[in-house]
């Protein structure tokens, strides 16, 4: 036992003798009297008239237990290996990355490991390895002199933190041209090879039902399968490609326009980057492949319901900057000037649209390069689409959601209807009114 424990036990012995001298714990070897007390036994101690013996044994037992537990704890802690020291900041070499990925990262608990990885590369270690595994065959075929996982980590670091090629070149001791080349390669692979796997229109029965039910729980409106919106992605460098500066957005900076459609889980199922920042949302929508497929009947959703005599197929929702069509529902009024059923419908529709606004906020918060894009305008679309693919990977893996990036409030004007859209528009009007009346009746009767 420890010295401190022995000293405390000695003090307790003296205390016990002073409190109850008739029940000494140890017989005195120097005593020769024939009238000395009988040897002390546990039963005699417990039956003593004084409480001192019982108090002594209680305290002694407690101290013994604490001493043994403390000794066991200290010995076990000395046997467990201490975690390795953190890697020195500022070391971005291949060897340092390899030590982090292969050695140091597995010495941490999973939450700490993934938090460290997110701080460096914008996503957890398991999601990172998924990206590497899917891109590695294509990177290997490019004869890149750097390891595939190191190259992917370098690009993800740039996308997550918004670093320029020059900054990364200094950090990794590489030529800026090589940094740009690697960035272009990885973002192109993400935007082409991984896009079909992780950005899909919900045409399958199971996913379509899950999506429409998710929106109905949120809005009480049946058969919504997505929400559409556009956002300008700011270009750090002003472009001189167009004398009229078509890239100048309504917010006063040069940009390219990103259009996305999201489901109820804030997962994108369609992405389009075709227009400069000065173009209207409705024009960009009409120029998208999604619009062409919807108007041509190429996309046919089989989940049809009946609402007041109208056959309602799955539809998407958007704000007044988009045209009202049979497959795209928009508000009756941008300022709440409609009837009670119309205003109720508008409120629920905008609640459904809020998921795409939040999805865009998450996208720009996770991949900060989209807050001020520092790549050439020719490479801007693939960089933006690559970030959308990575966003979906994070949502599917249920990565923690950061604080949303807030874009300025929109002030767009209502979209006009083209002559070629009249048929879709008229049916959309009838369908929207039926949905509004049905919604108002159902909620009013509760």
mmCIF file of N, CA and C in Angstrom, residues 30-153:
data_model
loop_
_atom_site.group_PDB
_atom_site.id
_atom_site.type_symbol
_atom_site.label_atom_id
_atom_site.label_comp_id
_atom_site.label_asym_id
_atom_site.label_seq_id
_atom_site.Cartn_x
_atom_site.Cartn_y
_atom_site.Cartn_z
ATOM 1 N N UNK A 30 4.439 -6.577 25.873
ATOM 2 C CA UNK A 30 5.161 -6.270 27.108
ATOM 3 C C UNK A 30 4.317 -6.445 28.343
ATOM 4 N N UNK A 31 3.019 -6.679 28.195
ATOM 5 C CA UNK A 31 2.116 -6.804 29.342
ATOM 6 C C UNK A 31 2.204 -8.198 29.903
ATOM 7 N N UNK A 32 2.431 -8.321 31.267
ATOM 8 C CA UNK A 32 2.519 -9.613 31.929
ATOM 9 C C UNK A 32 1.386 -9.850 32.898
ATOM 10 N N UNK A 33 0.446 -8.951 32.924
ATOM 11 C CA UNK A 33 -0.668 -9.065 33.858
ATOM 12 C C UNK A 33 -1.570 -10.207 33.473
ATOM 13 N N UNK A 34 -2.017 -10.965 34.427
ATOM 14 C CA UNK A 34 -2.919 -12.085 34.156
ATOM 15 C C UNK A 34 -4.332 -11.641 33.914
ATOM 16 N N UNK A 35 -4.595 -10.367 34.236
ATOM 17 C CA UNK A 35 -5.952 -9.849 34.015
ATOM 18 C C UNK A 35 -6.084 -9.097 32.698
ATOM 19 N N UNK A 36 -5.131 -9.323 31.805
ATOM 20 C CA UNK A 36 -5.216 -8.618 30.512
ATOM 21 C C UNK A 36 -6.440 -9.082 29.750
ATOM 22 N N UNK A 37 -6.986 -8.218 28.921
ATOM 23 C CA UNK A 37 -8.208 -8.564 28.193
ATOM 24 C C UNK A 37 -7.971 -9.700 27.224
ATOM 25 N N UNK A 38 -9.042 -10.424 26.921
ATOM 26 C CA UNK A 38 -8.974 -11.537 25.980
ATOM 27 C C UNK A 38 -8.682 -11.017 24.594
ATOM 28 N N UNK A 39 -8.099 -11.905 23.730
ATOM 29 C CA UNK A 39 -7.793 -11.462 22.356
ATOM 30 C C UNK A 39 -9.038 -10.952 21.651
ATOM 31 N N UNK A 40 -8.788 -9.952 20.827
ATOM 32 C CA UNK A 40 -9.897 -9.325 20.103
ATOM 33 C C UNK A 40 -10.260 -10.132 18.865
ATOM 34 N N UNK A 41 -11.532 -10.350 18.664
ATOM 35 C CA UNK A 41 -12.023 -11.044 17.462
ATOM 36 C C UNK A 41 -13.011 -10.158 16.756
ATOM 37 N N UNK A 42 -13.309 -10.468 15.459
ATOM 38 C CA UNK A 42 -14.305 -9.651 14.753
ATOM 39 C C UNK A 42 -15.634 -9.611 15.453
ATOM 40 N N UNK A 43 -16.039 -10.748 16.026
ATOM 41 C CA UNK A 43 -17.348 -10.759 16.688
ATOM 42 C C UNK A 43 -17.335 -9.916 17.949
ATOM 43 N N UNK A 44 -16.177 -9.937 18.668
ATOM 44 C CA UNK A 44 -16.108 -9.120 19.877
ATOM 45 C C UNK A 44 -16.081 -7.647 19.566
ATOM 46 N N UNK A 45 -15.452 -7.314 18.424
ATOM 47 C CA UNK A 45 -15.441 -5.898 18.020
ATOM 48 C C UNK A 45 -16.839 -5.424 17.675
ATOM 49 N N UNK A 46 -17.577 -6.266 16.956
ATOM 50 C CA UNK A 46 -18.917 -5.867 16.540
ATOM 51 C C UNK A 46 -19.887 -5.799 17.701
ATOM 52 N N UNK A 47 -19.581 -6.624 18.728
ATOM 53 C CA UNK A 47 -20.473 -6.637 19.893
ATOM 54 C C UNK A 47 -20.043 -5.667 20.972
ATOM 55 N N UNK A 48 -18.971 -4.929 20.717
ATOM 56 C CA UNK A 48 -18.485 -3.973 21.704
ATOM 57 C C UNK A 48 -19.516 -2.899 21.955
ATOM 58 N N UNK A 49 -19.490 -2.380 23.169
ATOM 59 C CA UNK A 49 -20.433 -1.310 23.507
ATOM 60 C C UNK A 49 -20.076 0.004 22.852
ATOM 61 N N UNK A 50 -18.853 0.126 22.403
ATOM 62 C CA UNK A 50 -18.421 1.376 21.768
ATOM 63 C C UNK A 50 -18.565 1.266 20.260
ATOM 64 N N UNK A 51 -18.797 2.397 19.620
ATOM 65 C CA UNK A 51 -18.910 2.419 18.145
ATOM 66 C C UNK A 51 -17.570 2.566 17.479
ATOM 67 N N UNK A 52 -16.516 2.754 18.266
ATOM 68 C CA UNK A 52 -15.200 3.011 17.671
ATOM 69 C C UNK A 52 -14.698 1.874 16.815
ATOM 70 N N UNK A 53 -14.778 0.577 17.271
ATOM 71 C CA UNK A 53 -14.251 -0.489 16.414
ATOM 72 C C UNK A 53 -14.941 -0.553 15.065
ATOM 73 N N UNK A 54 -16.288 -0.452 15.095
ATOM 74 C CA UNK A 54 -17.015 -0.516 13.828
ATOM 75 C C UNK A 54 -16.647 0.654 12.932
ATOM 76 N N UNK A 55 -16.483 1.837 13.547
ATOM 77 C CA UNK A 55 -16.076 3.012 12.773
ATOM 78 C C UNK A 55 -14.701 2.792 12.165
ATOM 79 N N UNK A 56 -13.784 2.186 12.946
ATOM 80 C CA UNK A 56 -12.434 1.953 12.447
ATOM 81 C C UNK A 56 -12.445 1.033 11.229
ATOM 82 N N UNK A 57 -13.136 -0.110 11.359
ATOM 83 C CA UNK A 57 -13.135 -1.065 10.252
ATOM 84 C C UNK A 57 -13.808 -0.500 9.011
ATOM 85 N N UNK A 58 -14.854 0.300 9.209
ATOM 86 C CA UNK A 58 -15.526 0.913 8.047
ATOM 87 C C UNK A 58 -14.581 1.846 7.302
ATOM 88 N N UNK A 59 -13.909 2.725 8.057
ATOM 89 C CA UNK A 59 -12.998 3.666 7.420
ATOM 90 C C UNK A 59 -11.788 2.963 6.822
ATOM 91 N N UNK A 60 -11.264 1.961 7.541
ATOM 92 C CA UNK A 60 -10.097 1.241 7.022
ATOM 93 C C UNK A 60 -10.431 0.515 5.733
ATOM 94 N N UNK A 61 -11.620 -0.109 5.680
ATOM 95 C CA UNK A 61 -12.024 -0.825 4.461
ATOM 96 C C UNK A 61 -12.178 0.139 3.294
ATOM 97 N N UNK A 62 -12.776 1.292 3.583
ATOM 98 C CA UNK A 62 -12.972 2.279 2.521
ATOM 99 C C UNK A 62 -11.634 2.773 1.985
ATOM 100 N N UNK A 63 -10.696 3.064 2.897
ATOM 101 C CA UNK A 63 -9.387 3.537 2.463
ATOM 102 C C UNK A 63 -8.638 2.466 1.694
ATOM 103 N N UNK A 64 -8.789 1.220 2.107
ATOM 104 C CA UNK A 64 -8.123 0.127 1.392
ATOM 105 C C UNK A 64 -8.652 0.000 -0.024
ATOM 106 N N UNK A 65 -9.982 0.099 -0.161
ATOM 107 C CA UNK A 65 -10.579 0.006 -1.493
ATOM 108 C C UNK A 65 -10.109 1.138 -2.403
ATOM 109 N N UNK A 66 -10.107 2.362 -1.859
ATOM 110 C CA UNK A 66 -9.675 3.503 -2.658
ATOM 111 C C UNK A 66 -8.220 3.373 -3.067
ATOM 112 N N UNK A 67 -7.385 2.866 -2.153
ATOM 113 C CA UNK A 67 -5.972 2.708 -2.459
ATOM 114 C C UNK A 67 -5.756 1.697 -3.572
ATOM 115 N N UNK A 68 -6.464 0.544 -3.484
ATOM 116 C CA UNK A 68 -6.319 -0.487 -4.518
ATOM 117 C C UNK A 68 -6.830 0.019 -5.863
ATOM 118 N N UNK A 69 -8.000 0.700 -5.853
ATOM 119 C CA UNK A 69 -8.561 1.211 -7.101
ATOM 120 C C UNK A 69 -7.645 2.224 -7.742
ATOM 121 N N UNK A 70 -7.067 3.102 -6.897
ATOM 122 C CA UNK A 70 -6.165 4.133 -7.422
ATOM 123 C C UNK A 70 -4.907 3.504 -8.014
ATOM 124 N N UNK A 71 -4.388 2.487 -7.318
ATOM 125 C CA UNK A 71 -3.186 1.820 -7.805
ATOM 126 C C UNK A 71 -3.457 1.105 -9.109
ATOM 127 N N UNK A 72 -4.637 0.427 -9.190
ATOM 128 C CA UNK A 72 -4.990 -0.290 -10.423
ATOM 129 C C UNK A 72 -5.160 0.653 -11.582
ATOM 130 N N UNK A 73 -5.808 1.822 -11.295
ATOM 131 C CA UNK A 73 -6.031 2.800 -12.369
ATOM 132 C C UNK A 73 -4.722 3.343 -12.902
ATOM 133 N N UNK A 74 -3.791 3.651 -11.978
ATOM 134 C CA UNK A 74 -2.521 4.218 -12.423
ATOM 135 C C UNK A 74 -1.701 3.211 -13.199
ATOM 136 N N UNK A 75 -1.787 1.922 -12.781
ATOM 137 C CA UNK A 75 -1.006 0.907 -13.497
ATOM 138 C C UNK A 75 -1.586 0.630 -14.866
ATOM 139 N N UNK A 76 -2.949 0.629 -14.971
ATOM 140 C CA UNK A 76 -3.557 0.376 -16.281
ATOM 141 C C UNK A 76 -3.309 1.522 -17.229
ATOM 142 N N UNK A 77 -3.323 2.761 -16.695
ATOM 143 C CA UNK A 77 -3.068 3.897 -17.579
ATOM 144 C C UNK A 77 -1.628 3.915 -18.055
ATOM 145 N N UNK A 78 -0.739 3.400 -17.215
ATOM 146 C CA UNK A 78 0.657 3.365 -17.643
ATOM 147 C C UNK A 78 0.887 2.299 -18.694
ATOM 148 N N UNK A 79 -0.013 1.268 -18.702
ATOM 149 C CA UNK A 79 0.149 0.213 -19.696
ATOM 150 C C UNK A 79 -0.414 0.611 -21.054
ATOM 151 N N UNK A 80 -1.484 1.468 -21.087
ATOM 152 C CA UNK A 80 -2.106 1.833 -22.371
ATOM 153 C C UNK A 80 -1.188 2.767 -23.140
ATOM 154 N N UNK A 81 -1.093 2.556 -24.459
ATOM 155 C CA UNK A 81 -0.195 3.400 -25.250
ATOM 156 C C UNK A 81 -0.736 4.811 -25.361
ATOM 157 N N UNK A 82 0.121 5.778 -25.252
ATOM 158 C CA UNK A 82 -0.296 7.171 -25.378
ATOM 159 C C UNK A 82 -0.501 7.501 -26.841
ATOM 160 N N UNK A 83 -1.521 8.351 -27.153
ATOM 161 C CA UNK A 83 -1.762 8.698 -28.552
ATOM 162 C C UNK A 83 -0.579 9.451 -29.128
ATOM 163 N N UNK A 84 -0.355 9.284 -30.409
ATOM 164 C CA UNK A 84 0.779 9.980 -31.020
ATOM 165 C C UNK A 84 0.557 11.481 -31.009
ATOM 166 N N UNK A 85 1.599 12.251 -30.943
ATOM 167 C CA UNK A 85 1.437 13.708 -30.951
ATOM 168 C C UNK A 85 0.872 14.171 -32.285
ATOM 169 N N UNK A 86 0.130 15.284 -32.290
ATOM 170 C CA UNK A 86 -0.421 15.770 -33.551
ATOM 171 C C UNK A 86 0.684 16.120 -34.536
ATOM 172 N N UNK A 87 0.330 15.985 -35.813
ATOM 173 C CA UNK A 87 1.304 16.310 -36.842
ATOM 174 C C UNK A 87 1.587 17.802 -36.837
ATOM 175 N N UNK A 88 2.788 18.193 -37.117
ATOM 176 C CA UNK A 88 3.107 19.623 -37.119
ATOM 177 C C UNK A 88 2.344 20.346 -38.207
ATOM 178 N N UNK A 89 1.796 21.503 -37.846
ATOM 179 C CA UNK A 89 1.089 22.313 -38.828
ATOM 180 C C UNK A 89 2.075 22.854 -39.859
ATOM 181 N N UNK A 90 1.585 22.989 -41.082
ATOM 182 C CA UNK A 90 2.406 23.565 -42.134
ATOM 183 C C UNK A 90 3.150 22.541 -42.955
ATOM 184 N N UNK A 91 3.062 21.251 -42.601
ATOM 185 C CA UNK A 91 3.730 20.207 -43.373
ATOM 186 C C UNK A 91 2.706 19.573 -44.307
ATOM 187 N N UNK A 92 2.811 19.865 -45.607
ATOM 188 C CA UNK A 92 1.852 19.364 -46.592
ATOM 189 C C UNK A 92 2.507 18.406 -47.579
ATOM 190 N N UNK A 93 3.607 17.803 -47.165
ATOM 191 C CA UNK A 93 4.306 16.886 -48.050
ATOM 192 C C UNK A 93 3.537 15.578 -48.180
ATOM 193 N N UNK A 94 3.931 14.772 -49.170
ATOM 194 C CA UNK A 94 3.300 13.473 -49.364
ATOM 195 C C UNK A 94 3.514 12.597 -48.133
ATOM 196 N N UNK A 95 4.714 12.633 -47.555
ATOM 197 C CA UNK A 95 5.002 11.808 -46.382
ATOM 198 C C UNK A 95 4.155 12.227 -45.183
ATOM 199 N N UNK A 96 3.948 13.526 -44.994
ATOM 200 C CA UNK A 96 3.110 13.990 -43.886
ATOM 201 C C UNK A 96 1.660 13.576 -44.099
ATOM 202 N N UNK A 97 1.188 13.695 -45.348
ATOM 203 C CA UNK A 97 -0.177 13.261 -45.648
ATOM 204 C C UNK A 97 -0.331 11.762 -45.424
ATOM 205 N N UNK A 98 0.680 10.991 -45.838
ATOM 206 C CA UNK A 98 0.623 9.541 -45.664
ATOM 207 C C UNK A 98 0.596 9.180 -44.179
ATOM 208 N N UNK A 99 1.387 9.881 -43.373
ATOM 209 C CA UNK A 99 1.377 9.631 -41.933
ATOM 210 C C UNK A 99 0.018 9.962 -41.336
ATOM 211 N N UNK A 100 -0.591 11.049 -41.796
ATOM 212 C CA UNK A 100 -1.908 11.435 -41.299
ATOM 213 C C UNK A 100 -2.957 10.417 -41.713
ATOM 214 N N UNK A 101 -2.933 10.004 -42.978
ATOM 215 C CA UNK A 101 -3.975 9.125 -43.502
ATOM 216 C C UNK A 101 -3.836 7.694 -43.010
ATOM 217 N N UNK A 102 -2.615 7.212 -42.893
ATOM 218 C CA UNK A 102 -2.412 5.788 -42.603
ATOM 219 C C UNK A 102 -2.106 5.480 -41.141
ATOM 220 N N UNK A 103 -1.493 6.409 -40.436
ATOM 221 C CA UNK A 103 -1.062 6.132 -39.072
ATOM 222 C C UNK A 103 -1.827 6.962 -38.046
ATOM 223 N N UNK A 104 -1.625 8.259 -38.123
ATOM 224 C CA UNK A 104 -2.154 9.140 -37.085
ATOM 225 C C UNK A 104 -3.681 9.098 -37.021
ATOM 226 N N UNK A 105 -4.351 9.047 -38.167
ATOM 227 C CA UNK A 105 -5.801 9.180 -38.195
ATOM 228 C C UNK A 105 -6.488 8.026 -37.489
ATOM 229 N N UNK A 106 -5.867 6.830 -37.511
ATOM 230 C CA UNK A 106 -6.503 5.670 -36.882
ATOM 231 C C UNK A 106 -6.202 5.583 -35.393
ATOM 232 N N UNK A 107 -5.341 6.433 -34.892
ATOM 233 C CA UNK A 107 -5.102 6.490 -33.452
ATOM 234 C C UNK A 107 -6.142 7.350 -32.742
ATOM 235 N N UNK A 108 -7.003 8.016 -33.501
ATOM 236 C CA UNK A 108 -8.029 8.876 -32.932
ATOM 237 C C UNK A 108 -9.372 8.163 -32.912
ATOM 238 N N UNK A 109 -10.239 8.565 -31.986
ATOM 239 C CA UNK A 109 -11.614 8.084 -32.019
ATOM 240 C C UNK A 109 -12.281 8.587 -33.295
ATOM 241 N N UNK A 110 -13.273 7.824 -33.768
ATOM 242 C CA UNK A 110 -13.921 8.172 -35.046
ATOM 243 C C UNK A 110 -14.443 9.607 -35.094
ATOM 244 N N UNK A 111 -15.140 10.108 -34.044
ATOM 245 C CA UNK A 111 -15.616 11.500 -34.116
ATOM 246 C C UNK A 111 -14.475 12.509 -34.254
ATOM 247 N N UNK A 112 -13.383 12.302 -33.499
ATOM 248 C CA UNK A 112 -12.244 13.215 -33.599
ATOM 249 C C UNK A 112 -11.562 13.093 -34.956
ATOM 250 N N UNK A 113 -11.447 11.860 -35.436
ATOM 251 C CA UNK A 113 -10.834 11.624 -36.742
ATOM 252 C C UNK A 113 -11.600 12.343 -37.835
ATOM 253 N N UNK A 114 -12.932 12.177 -37.836
ATOM 254 C CA UNK A 114 -13.735 12.771 -38.901
ATOM 255 C C UNK A 114 -13.799 14.288 -38.771
ATOM 256 N N UNK A 115 -13.806 14.800 -37.537
ATOM 257 C CA UNK A 115 -13.784 16.252 -37.355
ATOM 258 C C UNK A 115 -12.481 16.836 -37.895
ATOM 259 N N UNK A 116 -11.368 16.139 -37.639
ATOM 260 C CA UNK A 116 -10.072 16.607 -38.166
ATOM 261 C C UNK A 116 -10.087 16.595 -39.691
ATOM 262 N N UNK A 117 -10.626 15.545 -40.260
ATOM 263 C CA UNK A 117 -10.639 15.425 -41.727
ATOM 264 C C UNK A 117 -11.543 16.483 -42.356
ATOM 265 N N UNK A 118 -12.692 16.745 -41.711
ATOM 266 C CA UNK A 118 -13.585 17.785 -42.247
ATOM 267 C C UNK A 118 -12.909 19.153 -42.211
ATOM 268 N N UNK A 119 -12.165 19.421 -41.143
ATOM 269 C CA UNK A 119 -11.499 20.724 -41.054
ATOM 270 C C UNK A 119 -10.462 20.899 -42.153
ATOM 271 N N UNK A 120 -9.890 19.797 -42.627
ATOM 272 C CA UNK A 120 -8.870 19.872 -43.674
ATOM 273 C C UNK A 120 -9.466 19.806 -45.074
ATOM 274 N N UNK A 121 -10.436 18.878 -45.263
ATOM 275 C CA UNK A 121 -10.880 18.562 -46.626
ATOM 276 C C UNK A 121 -12.388 18.664 -46.835
ATOM 277 N N UNK A 122 -13.119 19.133 -45.847
ATOM 278 C CA UNK A 122 -14.531 19.414 -46.040
ATOM 279 C C UNK A 122 -15.467 18.244 -45.859
ATOM 280 N N UNK A 123 -14.960 17.029 -45.643
ATOM 281 C CA UNK A 123 -15.810 15.874 -45.434
ATOM 282 C C UNK A 123 -15.086 14.851 -44.560
ATOM 283 N N UNK A 124 -15.825 13.881 -44.049
ATOM 284 C CA UNK A 124 -15.252 12.909 -43.125
ATOM 285 C C UNK A 124 -14.337 11.939 -43.860
ATOM 286 N N UNK A 125 -13.550 11.210 -43.082
ATOM 287 C CA UNK A 125 -12.596 10.281 -43.684
ATOM 288 C C UNK A 125 -13.280 9.185 -44.497
ATOM 289 N N UNK A 126 -14.377 8.556 -44.025
ATOM 290 C CA UNK A 126 -15.034 7.537 -44.853
ATOM 291 C C UNK A 126 -15.537 8.075 -46.195
ATOM 292 N N UNK A 127 -16.094 9.288 -46.199
ATOM 293 C CA UNK A 127 -16.569 9.866 -47.460
ATOM 294 C C UNK A 127 -15.384 10.185 -48.369
ATOM 295 N N UNK A 128 -14.293 10.665 -47.768
ATOM 296 C CA UNK A 128 -13.084 10.934 -48.545
ATOM 297 C C UNK A 128 -12.582 9.671 -49.233
ATOM 298 N N UNK A 129 -12.523 8.568 -48.497
ATOM 299 C CA UNK A 129 -12.037 7.320 -49.104
ATOM 300 C C UNK A 129 -12.964 6.843 -50.210
ATOM 301 N N UNK A 130 -14.273 7.099 -50.077
ATOM 302 C CA UNK A 130 -15.208 6.752 -51.150
ATOM 303 C C UNK A 130 -14.880 7.523 -52.424
ATOM 304 N N UNK A 131 -14.631 8.816 -52.277
ATOM 305 C CA UNK A 131 -14.287 9.636 -53.443
ATOM 306 C C UNK A 131 -13.001 9.129 -54.095
ATOM 307 N N UNK A 132 -11.996 8.847 -53.274
ATOM 308 C CA UNK A 132 -10.710 8.382 -53.799
ATOM 309 C C UNK A 132 -10.869 7.061 -54.538
ATOM 310 N N UNK A 133 -11.603 6.124 -53.953
ATOM 311 C CA UNK A 133 -11.788 4.813 -54.580
ATOM 312 C C UNK A 133 -12.466 4.924 -55.938
ATOM 313 N N UNK A 134 -13.402 5.835 -56.062
ATOM 314 C CA UNK A 134 -14.125 5.966 -57.323
ATOM 315 C C UNK A 134 -13.314 6.723 -58.382
ATOM 316 N N UNK A 135 -12.422 7.609 -57.944
ATOM 317 C CA UNK A 135 -11.637 8.389 -58.913
ATOM 318 C C UNK A 135 -10.282 7.771 -59.224
ATOM 319 N N UNK A 136 -9.807 6.891 -58.367
ATOM 320 C CA UNK A 136 -8.439 6.379 -58.508
ATOM 321 C C UNK A 136 -8.152 5.755 -59.867
ATOM 322 N N UNK A 137 -9.050 4.920 -60.438
ATOM 323 C CA UNK A 137 -8.733 4.342 -61.761
ATOM 324 C C UNK A 137 -8.518 5.400 -62.837
ATOM 325 N N UNK A 138 -9.294 6.470 -62.792
ATOM 326 C CA UNK A 138 -9.174 7.516 -63.806
ATOM 327 C C UNK A 138 -7.916 8.356 -63.578
ATOM 328 N N UNK A 139 -7.587 8.621 -62.314
ATOM 329 C CA UNK A 139 -6.375 9.383 -62.030
ATOM 330 C C UNK A 139 -5.141 8.563 -62.395
ATOM 331 N N UNK A 140 -5.190 7.258 -62.097
ATOM 332 C CA UNK A 140 -4.052 6.396 -62.448
ATOM 333 C C UNK A 140 -3.819 6.374 -63.952
ATOM 334 N N UNK A 141 -4.900 6.422 -64.721
ATOM 335 C CA UNK A 141 -4.768 6.396 -66.180
ATOM 336 C C UNK A 141 -4.193 7.692 -66.733
ATOM 337 N N UNK A 142 -4.195 8.747 -65.930
ATOM 338 C CA UNK A 142 -3.680 10.041 -66.398
ATOM 339 C C UNK A 142 -2.167 10.163 -66.257
ATOM 340 N N UNK A 143 -1.536 9.143 -65.627
ATOM 341 C CA UNK A 143 -0.083 9.148 -65.413
ATOM 342 C C UNK A 143 0.376 10.323 -64.559
ATOM 343 N N UNK A 144 -0.475 10.729 -63.617
ATOM 344 C CA UNK A 144 -0.092 11.799 -62.695
ATOM 345 C C UNK A 144 1.028 11.305 -61.791
ATOM 346 N N UNK A 145 2.017 12.155 -61.571
ATOM 347 C CA UNK A 145 3.180 11.753 -60.782
ATOM 348 C C UNK A 145 2.887 11.713 -59.287
ATOM 349 N N UNK A 146 1.742 12.249 -58.846
ATOM 350 C CA UNK A 146 1.384 12.269 -57.427
ATOM 351 C C UNK A 146 0.408 11.136 -57.113
ATOM 352 N N UNK A 147 0.405 10.629 -55.871
ATOM 353 C CA UNK A 147 -0.581 9.614 -55.487
ATOM 354 C C UNK A 147 -2.002 10.141 -55.635
ATOM 355 N N UNK A 148 -2.930 9.261 -55.980
ATOM 356 C CA UNK A 148 -4.310 9.685 -56.236
ATOM 357 C C UNK A 148 -4.952 10.313 -55.009
ATOM 358 N N UNK A 149 -4.779 9.687 -53.834
ATOM 359 C CA UNK A 149 -5.425 10.237 -52.644
ATOM 360 C C UNK A 149 -4.835 11.590 -52.257
ATOM 361 N N UNK A 150 -3.556 11.765 -52.495
ATOM 362 C CA UNK A 150 -2.903 13.047 -52.203
ATOM 363 C C UNK A 150 -3.438 14.129 -53.134
ATOM 364 N N UNK A 151 -3.626 13.790 -54.411
ATOM 365 C CA UNK A 151 -4.152 14.750 -55.376
ATOM 366 C C UNK A 151 -5.592 15.129 -55.053
ATOM 367 N N UNK A 152 -6.401 14.132 -54.709
ATOM 368 C CA UNK A 152 -7.788 14.411 -54.345
ATOM 369 C C UNK A 152 -7.844 15.277 -53.091
ATOM 370 N N UNK A 153 -7.014 14.968 -52.096
ATOM 371 C CA UNK A 153 -6.987 15.766 -50.865
ATOM 372 C C UNK A 153 -6.604 17.215 -51.161
#
